[in-house]
Amino acid sequence: KNEVEQSPQNLTAQEGEFITINCSYSVGISALHWLQQHPGGGIVSLFMLSSGKKKHGRLIATINIQEKHSSLHITASHPRDSAVYICAVRAGGAQKLVFGQGTRLTINP
Amino acid sequence: EAGVTQFPSHSVIEKGQTVTLRCDPISGHDNLYWYRRVMGKEIKFLLHFVKESKQDESGMPNNRFLAERTGGTYSTLKVQPAELEDSGVYFCASSHLGVNTEAFFGQGTRLTVV
């Protein structure tokens, strides 16, 4: 079992829907990252969290340290949100990131 | 400010050949990481440089992989000789020193060994 698990692995929705992607991890962490990769593109950092909640535009990320769980929400989803969303954690005192397998999101017009 | 740059973007080589991947981090970033995604799997850590020193190379799969960062600027990752299972996308990331500094990723190099 991977140290970082994401669900769902694939998600298809209609434009305008509210999207939630979940990430659970089994190790103590110092930070959790949400990353985005568009088809054929590089990886872009969306959020880095160590507690609470962050919001940027239509994206919201939350983390519950006690439950070792984070969620990424997209409000009013749009076809341009179609991408792979990746959760990654910085475990304990380590500098390297440990990645989930990613969630492939497709938003249909 | 230029982002993290990787070269080449794609490489197709035959089994047994040598390939060298290059990563230019963001200027001033002392941390440099190499990661790899093999088909269908999650991205996995290969190694971490702080300036020119290897801080953690626990993810390097075997001695066919050699990473260098001469002068603490750009880094190279050489695979020699390449095997079929080395195919995947190799990502480089860089960040400032410090606790929980943001990592910036390159576009990746897609390596195909045939």
Short mmCIF file of C-alpha atoms in Angstrom, two decimals:
data_model
loop_
_atom_site.label_atom_id
_atom_site.label_comp_id
_atom_site.label_asym_id
_atom_site.label_seq_id
_atom_site.Cartn_x
_atom_site.Cartn_y
_atom_site.Cartn_z
CA LYS A 1 0.00 0.00 0.00
CA ASN A 2 1.32 3.40 -1.03
CA GLU A 3 2.03 5.94 1.70
CA VAL A 4 -0.16 8.43 -0.17
CA GLU A 5 -3.49 7.32 -1.58
CA GLN A 6 -5.76 9.42 -3.77
CA SER A 7 -9.38 8.92 -4.72
CA PRO A 8 -10.90 8.73 -7.14
CA GLN A 9 -8.29 7.67 -9.69
CA ASN A 10 -10.46 8.95 -12.52
CA LEU A 11 -13.27 11.50 -12.42
CA THR A 12 -15.47 12.75 -15.23
CA ALA A 13 -17.93 15.57 -14.62
CA GLN A 14 -19.94 18.18 -16.45
CA GLU A 15 -18.93 21.80 -16.65
CA GLY A 16 -20.10 23.71 -13.61
CA GLU A 17 -20.04 20.80 -11.20
CA PHE A 18 -18.35 20.96 -7.79
CA ILE A 19 -15.35 18.64 -7.75
CA THR A 20 -13.68 16.97 -4.76
CA ILE A 21 -10.47 14.96 -4.89
CA ASN A 22 -9.28 13.22 -1.74
CA CYS A 23 -5.84 12.37 -0.44
CA SER A 24 -5.01 10.18 2.55
CA TYR A 25 -1.53 9.55 3.86
CA SER A 26 -0.10 7.19 6.44
CA VAL A 27 3.03 9.01 7.60
CA GLY A 28 3.71 12.07 9.70
CA ILE A 29 4.20 15.03 7.42
CA SER A 30 5.57 18.53 7.53
CA ALA A 31 3.66 19.67 4.44
CA LEU A 32 1.25 18.47 1.79
CA HIS A 33 1.27 19.66 -1.80
CA TRP A 34 -1.41 19.65 -4.45
CA LEU A 35 0.00 19.64 -7.96
CA GLN A 36 -1.54 19.86 -11.42
CA GLN A 37 -0.35 18.40 -14.69
CA HIS A 38 -2.13 19.16 -17.96
CA PRO A 39 -1.77 16.66 -20.81
CA GLY A 40 1.70 17.03 -22.31
CA GLY A 41 2.56 19.69 -19.78
CA GLY A 42 4.80 20.06 -16.78
CA ILE A 43 3.84 19.87 -13.12
CA VAL A 44 2.54 23.03 -11.52
CA SER A 45 2.25 23.56 -7.79
CA LEU A 46 -1.25 24.59 -6.73
CA PHE A 47 -1.03 24.59 -2.95
CA MET A 48 1.32 23.77 -0.11
CA LEU A 49 -0.47 23.12 3.19
CA SER A 50 0.60 22.25 6.69
CA SER A 51 -2.72 23.05 8.37
CA GLY A 52 -6.18 24.46 7.77
CA LYS A 53 -7.39 25.66 4.42
CA LYS A 54 -6.16 27.65 1.45
CA LYS A 55 -8.10 29.18 -1.43
CA HIS A 56 -6.96 30.40 -4.82
CA GLY A 57 -9.63 31.43 -7.27
CA ARG A 58 -11.97 28.46 -7.76
CA LEU A 59 -9.63 26.06 -6.00
CA ILE A 60 -9.80 25.25 -2.31
CA ALA A 61 -7.51 22.88 -0.43
CA THR A 62 -8.08 21.63 3.10
CA ILE A 63 -6.07 19.43 5.39
CA ASN A 64 -6.89 17.58 8.60
CA ILE A 65 -3.62 16.66 10.25
CA GLN A 66 -5.23 14.46 12.92
CA GLU A 67 -7.08 12.39 10.32
CA LYS A 68 -4.15 12.45 7.86
CA HIS A 69 -6.46 13.58 5.09
CA SER A 70 -6.62 16.41 2.57
CA SER A 71 -9.14 17.42 -0.04
CA LEU A 72 -8.90 19.54 -3.16
CA HIS A 73 -12.13 21.20 -4.26
CA ILE A 74 -12.89 22.90 -7.54
CA THR A 75 -15.96 25.11 -7.70
CA ALA A 76 -17.75 25.88 -10.97
CA SER A 77 -15.54 23.43 -12.86
CA HIS A 78 -14.52 24.25 -16.43
CA PRO A 79 -13.11 22.11 -19.26
CA ARG A 80 -9.74 23.84 -18.81
CA ASP A 81 -9.59 22.24 -15.33
CA SER A 82 -9.15 18.88 -17.06
CA ALA A 83 -5.78 17.61 -15.87
CA VAL A 84 -4.13 15.14 -13.54
CA TYR A 85 -4.17 16.33 -9.93
CA ILE A 86 -1.45 14.95 -7.71
CA CYS A 87 -1.15 14.92 -3.95
CA ALA A 88 2.37 14.77 -2.53
CA VAL A 89 3.65 14.92 1.03
CA ARG A 90 6.89 15.89 2.64
CA ALA A 91 7.26 13.21 5.29
CA GLY A 92 8.65 14.24 8.66
CA GLY A 93 12.05 15.84 8.40
CA ALA A 94 12.72 14.64 4.87
CA GLN A 95 13.02 17.07 1.98
CA LYS A 96 11.83 14.73 -0.76
CA LEU A 97 8.20 14.45 -1.81
CA VAL A 98 6.20 11.22 -1.70
CA PHE A 99 3.50 11.20 -4.37
CA GLY A 100 0.04 9.77 -4.75
CA GLN A 101 -0.85 8.10 -8.01
CA GLY A 102 -2.81 11.10 -9.25
CA THR A 103 -6.44 11.73 -10.15
CA ARG A 104 -7.29 12.20 -13.80
CA LEU A 105 -10.07 14.80 -14.02
CA THR A 106 -12.07 15.35 -17.19
CA ILE A 107 -14.61 18.17 -17.36
CA ASN A 108 -16.99 17.92 -20.28
CA PRO A 109 -18.62 21.05 -21.73
CA GLU B 1 12.50 34.66 -13.99
CA ALA B 2 13.13 31.45 -15.94
CA GLY B 3 11.59 28.30 -14.53
CA VAL B 4 13.14 24.88 -14.19
CA THR B 5 14.32 23.76 -17.61
CA GLN B 6 14.86 20.19 -18.69
CA PHE B 7 16.52 18.94 -21.84
CA PRO B 8 15.70 17.05 -23.97
CA SER B 9 11.93 16.97 -23.77
CA HIS B 10 11.85 13.57 -25.46
CA SER B 11 14.46 10.91 -26.04
CA VAL B 12 14.14 7.58 -27.78
CA ILE B 13 17.15 5.29 -27.47
CA GLU B 14 17.92 1.65 -27.98
CA LYS B 15 18.54 -0.73 -25.13
CA GLY B 16 22.19 -0.64 -24.19
CA GLN B 17 22.78 2.94 -25.27
CA THR B 18 23.60 5.85 -23.00
CA VAL B 19 21.41 8.86 -22.40
CA THR B 20 22.11 12.02 -20.44
CA LEU B 21 19.29 14.18 -19.15
CA ARG B 22 19.90 17.74 -18.07
CA CYS B 23 18.14 19.98 -15.57
CA ASP B 24 18.70 23.70 -15.10
CA PRO B 25 17.11 24.77 -11.81
CA ILE B 26 15.81 28.20 -11.01
CA SER B 27 18.75 30.48 -10.32
CA GLY B 28 19.55 30.60 -6.63
CA HIS B 29 17.79 27.35 -5.77
CA ASP B 30 20.20 25.19 -3.82
CA ASN B 31 17.87 22.20 -3.61
CA LEU B 32 17.57 20.11 -6.76
CA TYR B 33 15.55 16.90 -6.99
CA TRP B 34 15.17 14.21 -9.61
CA TYR B 35 11.95 12.20 -9.78
CA ARG B 36 10.65 9.61 -12.21
CA ARG B 37 7.24 8.37 -13.29
CA VAL B 38 7.21 4.91 -14.81
CA MET B 39 4.13 4.06 -16.89
CA GLY B 40 1.06 3.58 -14.76
CA LYS B 41 2.82 4.23 -11.47
CA GLU B 42 3.13 7.18 -9.15
CA ILE B 43 6.03 9.61 -9.37
CA LYS B 44 8.96 8.39 -7.30
CA PHE B 45 11.94 10.12 -5.81
CA LEU B 46 15.39 9.43 -7.25
CA LEU B 47 17.76 11.81 -5.50
CA HIS B 48 18.28 15.18 -3.90
CA PHE B 49 21.18 17.60 -4.26
CA VAL B 50 21.96 20.47 -1.93
CA LYS B 51 24.23 22.65 -4.01
CA GLU B 52 26.75 20.19 -5.46
CA SER B 53 26.40 17.56 -2.74
CA LYS B 54 24.17 14.51 -2.88
CA GLN B 55 21.95 14.84 0.17
CA ASP B 56 19.83 11.74 -0.44
CA GLU B 57 20.23 9.22 -3.24
CA SER B 58 18.10 6.51 -1.70
CA GLY B 59 15.76 6.42 -4.69
CA MET B 60 18.36 5.68 -7.34
CA PRO B 61 17.36 2.30 -8.78
CA ASN B 62 20.83 0.88 -9.50
CA ASN B 63 24.35 1.77 -10.50
CA ARG B 64 23.39 2.34 -14.13
CA PHE B 65 22.15 5.75 -13.00
CA LEU B 66 24.66 8.51 -12.29
CA ALA B 67 23.68 12.02 -11.25
CA GLU B 68 25.98 14.98 -11.03
CA ARG B 69 25.67 18.64 -10.17
CA THR B 70 29.03 20.19 -10.78
CA GLY B 71 29.37 23.67 -9.34
CA GLY B 72 25.95 23.47 -7.76
CA THR B 73 24.17 24.80 -10.82
CA TYR B 74 22.71 22.50 -13.47
CA SER B 75 22.46 18.76 -12.97
CA THR B 76 22.78 15.79 -15.28
CA LEU B 77 21.33 12.32 -14.93
CA LYS B 78 23.06 9.69 -17.02
CA VAL B 79 21.68 6.24 -17.67
CA GLN B 80 24.28 3.78 -18.92
CA PRO B 81 23.47 1.28 -20.29
CA ALA B 82 19.75 1.95 -20.65
CA GLU B 83 17.28 -0.89 -20.13
CA LEU B 84 13.66 -1.16 -21.23
CA GLU B 85 12.38 -0.62 -17.68
CA ASP B 86 14.09 2.78 -17.56
CA SER B 87 11.40 4.18 -19.84
CA GLY B 88 9.32 6.86 -18.19
CA VAL B 89 9.14 10.57 -17.55
CA TYR B 90 11.98 12.09 -15.56
CA PHE B 91 11.14 15.25 -13.65
CA CYS B 92 13.48 17.73 -12.06
CA ALA B 93 12.44 20.13 -9.31
CA SER B 94 14.23 22.88 -7.45
CA SER B 95 13.63 24.97 -4.35
CA HIS B 96 15.31 27.34 -1.96
CA LEU B 97 16.90 25.96 1.18
CA GLY B 98 14.71 26.00 4.27
CA VAL B 99 11.79 24.18 5.80
CA ASN B 100 8.84 23.56 3.48
CA THR B 101 9.97 25.80 0.68
CA GLU B 102 7.93 25.56 -2.50
CA ALA B 103 9.25 23.19 -5.15
CA PHE B 104 9.13 24.19 -8.82
CA PHE B 105 9.05 21.46 -11.42
CA GLY B 106 10.40 21.22 -14.92
CA GLN B 107 8.41 19.98 -17.91
CA GLY B 108 9.99 16.57 -17.67
CA THR B 109 11.96 14.42 -20.09
CA ARG B 110 10.08 11.52 -21.65
CA LEU B 111 12.56 8.67 -22.09
CA THR B 112 11.66 5.71 -24.24
CA VAL B 113 14.03 2.77 -24.39
CA VAL B 114 13.31 0.38 -27.26
#
